[in-house]
């Protein structure tokens, strides 16, 4: 499977962070988060996590 690369690491603008729901466990900033938990990430990271199936699809 061709997995896209995550977005580059930059200091996030906290006002632009998106809250996403994890569909499976995921390590974010060195912390393992369980499926069902919410985390806040940069919009580019949220899009990447959706692409690879780690977070729930965005609500329309």
Short mmCIF file of N, CA and C in Angstrom, two decimals:
data_model
loop_
_atom_site.label_atom_id
_atom_site.label_comp_id
_atom_site.label_asym_id
_atom_site.label_seq_id
_atom_site.Cartn_x
_atom_site.Cartn_y
_atom_site.Cartn_z
N UNK A 1 0.84 -1.17 0.00
CA UNK A 1 0.00 0.00 0.00
C UNK A 1 0.89 1.24 0.00
N UNK A 2 0.56 2.22 -0.78
CA UNK A 2 1.30 3.47 -0.87
C UNK A 2 0.75 4.45 0.15
N UNK A 3 1.41 4.60 1.29
CA UNK A 3 0.95 5.51 2.34
C UNK A 3 1.56 6.88 2.12
N UNK A 4 0.72 7.94 2.05
CA UNK A 4 1.27 9.28 1.87
C UNK A 4 2.09 9.70 3.08
N UNK A 5 3.04 10.56 2.84
CA UNK A 5 3.88 11.06 3.93
C UNK A 5 3.11 12.10 4.73
N UNK A 6 3.37 12.16 6.06
CA UNK A 6 2.70 13.17 6.88
C UNK A 6 3.20 14.56 6.51
N UNK A 7 2.39 15.59 6.82
CA UNK A 7 2.84 16.95 6.54
C UNK A 7 4.09 17.29 7.33
N UNK A 8 4.82 18.29 6.87
CA UNK A 8 6.05 18.66 7.55
C UNK A 8 5.74 19.18 8.95
N UNK A 9 6.71 19.01 9.83
CA UNK A 9 6.55 19.45 11.22
C UNK A 9 6.83 20.95 11.30
N UNK A 10 5.83 21.71 11.66
CA UNK A 10 5.97 23.15 11.87
C UNK A 10 5.27 23.48 13.17
N UNK A 11 5.62 24.59 13.78
CA UNK A 11 4.93 25.02 14.98
C UNK A 11 3.50 25.39 14.59
N UNK A 12 2.50 24.72 15.16
CA UNK A 12 1.12 25.00 14.76
C UNK A 12 0.61 26.32 15.32
N UNK A 13 -0.26 26.95 14.55
CA UNK A 13 -0.99 28.12 15.01
C UNK A 13 -2.18 27.56 15.78
N UNK A 14 -2.17 27.70 17.10
CA UNK A 14 -3.19 27.07 17.95
C UNK A 14 -4.62 27.43 17.54
N UNK A 15 -4.82 28.61 16.97
CA UNK A 15 -6.18 29.01 16.60
C UNK A 15 -6.69 28.21 15.40
N UNK A 16 -5.80 27.55 14.67
CA UNK A 16 -6.19 26.80 13.48
C UNK A 16 -6.29 25.30 13.73
N UNK A 17 -6.06 24.84 14.93
CA UNK A 17 -6.08 23.41 15.19
C UNK A 17 -7.49 22.85 15.02
N UNK A 18 -7.55 21.60 14.56
CA UNK A 18 -8.82 20.90 14.40
C UNK A 18 -8.90 19.76 15.41
N UNK A 19 -10.07 19.57 15.95
CA UNK A 19 -10.31 18.46 16.87
C UNK A 19 -10.79 17.28 16.04
N UNK A 20 -10.10 16.15 16.15
CA UNK A 20 -10.45 14.97 15.38
C UNK A 20 -10.68 13.78 16.30
N UNK A 21 -11.49 12.84 15.86
CA UNK A 21 -11.82 11.63 16.62
C UNK A 21 -11.02 10.46 16.06
N UNK A 22 -10.23 9.83 16.91
CA UNK A 22 -9.41 8.70 16.47
C UNK A 22 -10.27 7.46 16.26
N UNK A 23 -10.10 6.80 15.13
CA UNK A 23 -10.79 5.55 14.85
C UNK A 23 -9.95 4.35 15.26
N UNK A 24 -8.67 4.56 15.44
CA UNK A 24 -7.77 3.52 15.94
C UNK A 24 -6.68 4.19 16.76
N UNK A 25 -5.98 3.42 17.57
CA UNK A 25 -4.95 4.01 18.41
C UNK A 25 -3.88 4.68 17.54
N UNK A 26 -3.30 5.74 18.10
CA UNK A 26 -2.34 6.54 17.33
C UNK A 26 -1.41 7.27 18.30
N UNK A 27 -0.14 7.31 17.97
CA UNK A 27 0.82 8.07 18.77
C UNK A 27 0.91 9.47 18.19
N UNK A 28 0.61 10.46 19.02
CA UNK A 28 0.65 11.87 18.62
C UNK A 28 1.51 12.61 19.62
N UNK A 29 2.55 13.27 19.13
CA UNK A 29 3.49 14.02 19.96
C UNK A 29 4.05 13.15 21.09
N UNK A 30 4.36 11.90 20.75
CA UNK A 30 4.99 10.99 21.70
C UNK A 30 4.05 10.34 22.69
N UNK A 31 2.74 10.57 22.57
CA UNK A 31 1.77 10.01 23.50
C UNK A 31 0.83 9.09 22.73
N UNK A 32 0.66 7.85 23.24
CA UNK A 32 -0.26 6.92 22.61
C UNK A 32 -1.68 7.25 23.04
N UNK A 33 -2.54 7.52 22.07
CA UNK A 33 -3.95 7.82 22.31
C UNK A 33 -4.78 6.64 21.81
N UNK A 34 -5.81 6.28 22.57
CA UNK A 34 -6.66 5.14 22.22
C UNK A 34 -7.72 5.55 21.21
N UNK A 35 -8.22 4.56 20.48
CA UNK A 35 -9.35 4.80 19.58
C UNK A 35 -10.50 5.36 20.41
N UNK A 36 -11.23 6.31 19.83
CA UNK A 36 -12.35 6.94 20.53
C UNK A 36 -11.98 8.24 21.21
N UNK A 37 -10.69 8.53 21.34
CA UNK A 37 -10.26 9.79 21.94
C UNK A 37 -10.20 10.88 20.88
N UNK A 38 -10.32 12.12 21.34
CA UNK A 38 -10.16 13.28 20.47
C UNK A 38 -8.76 13.86 20.68
N UNK A 39 -8.15 14.34 19.60
CA UNK A 39 -6.90 15.08 19.69
C UNK A 39 -7.04 16.33 18.82
N UNK A 40 -6.21 17.32 19.07
CA UNK A 40 -6.21 18.54 18.27
C UNK A 40 -4.94 18.57 17.43
N UNK A 41 -5.13 18.77 16.13
CA UNK A 41 -4.01 18.76 15.20
C UNK A 41 -4.17 19.87 14.17
N UNK A 42 -3.09 20.17 13.49
CA UNK A 42 -3.09 21.14 12.39
C UNK A 42 -4.01 20.61 11.28
N UNK A 43 -4.69 21.48 10.54
CA UNK A 43 -5.58 21.02 9.46
C UNK A 43 -4.91 20.09 8.45
N UNK A 44 -3.65 20.35 8.09
CA UNK A 44 -2.95 19.48 7.15
C UNK A 44 -2.75 18.08 7.74
N UNK A 45 -2.44 18.04 9.03
CA UNK A 45 -2.27 16.76 9.72
C UNK A 45 -3.60 16.03 9.79
N UNK A 46 -4.68 16.76 10.07
CA UNK A 46 -6.01 16.15 10.13
C UNK A 46 -6.36 15.51 8.79
N UNK A 47 -6.07 16.22 7.71
CA UNK A 47 -6.36 15.69 6.37
C UNK A 47 -5.55 14.42 6.11
N UNK A 48 -4.28 14.43 6.49
CA UNK A 48 -3.43 13.26 6.30
C UNK A 48 -3.94 12.08 7.14
N UNK A 49 -4.33 12.34 8.38
CA UNK A 49 -4.84 11.28 9.25
C UNK A 49 -6.13 10.68 8.68
N UNK A 50 -6.96 11.51 8.05
CA UNK A 50 -8.17 11.00 7.40
C UNK A 50 -7.79 10.12 6.20
N UNK A 51 -6.82 10.57 5.42
CA UNK A 51 -6.39 9.83 4.23
C UNK A 51 -5.89 8.44 4.58
N UNK A 52 -5.18 8.32 5.69
CA UNK A 52 -4.63 7.01 6.08
C UNK A 52 -5.57 6.24 7.01
N UNK A 53 -6.77 6.79 7.27
CA UNK A 53 -7.79 6.06 8.01
C UNK A 53 -7.63 6.02 9.51
N UNK A 54 -6.89 6.97 10.08
CA UNK A 54 -6.68 6.99 11.52
C UNK A 54 -7.80 7.74 12.23
N UNK A 55 -8.36 8.75 11.58
CA UNK A 55 -9.44 9.53 12.23
C UNK A 55 -10.72 9.42 11.40
N UNK A 56 -11.82 9.74 12.06
CA UNK A 56 -13.14 9.71 11.41
C UNK A 56 -13.19 10.76 10.31
N UNK A 57 -13.96 10.50 9.26
CA UNK A 57 -14.12 11.50 8.19
C UNK A 57 -14.67 12.81 8.73
N UNK A 58 -14.34 13.90 8.06
CA UNK A 58 -14.84 15.22 8.47
C UNK A 58 -16.34 15.26 8.31
N UNK A 59 -17.00 15.96 9.22
CA UNK A 59 -18.46 16.12 9.12
C UNK A 59 -18.76 17.14 8.04
N UNK A 60 -19.80 16.87 7.27
CA UNK A 60 -20.18 17.78 6.18
C UNK A 60 -21.12 18.85 6.69
#
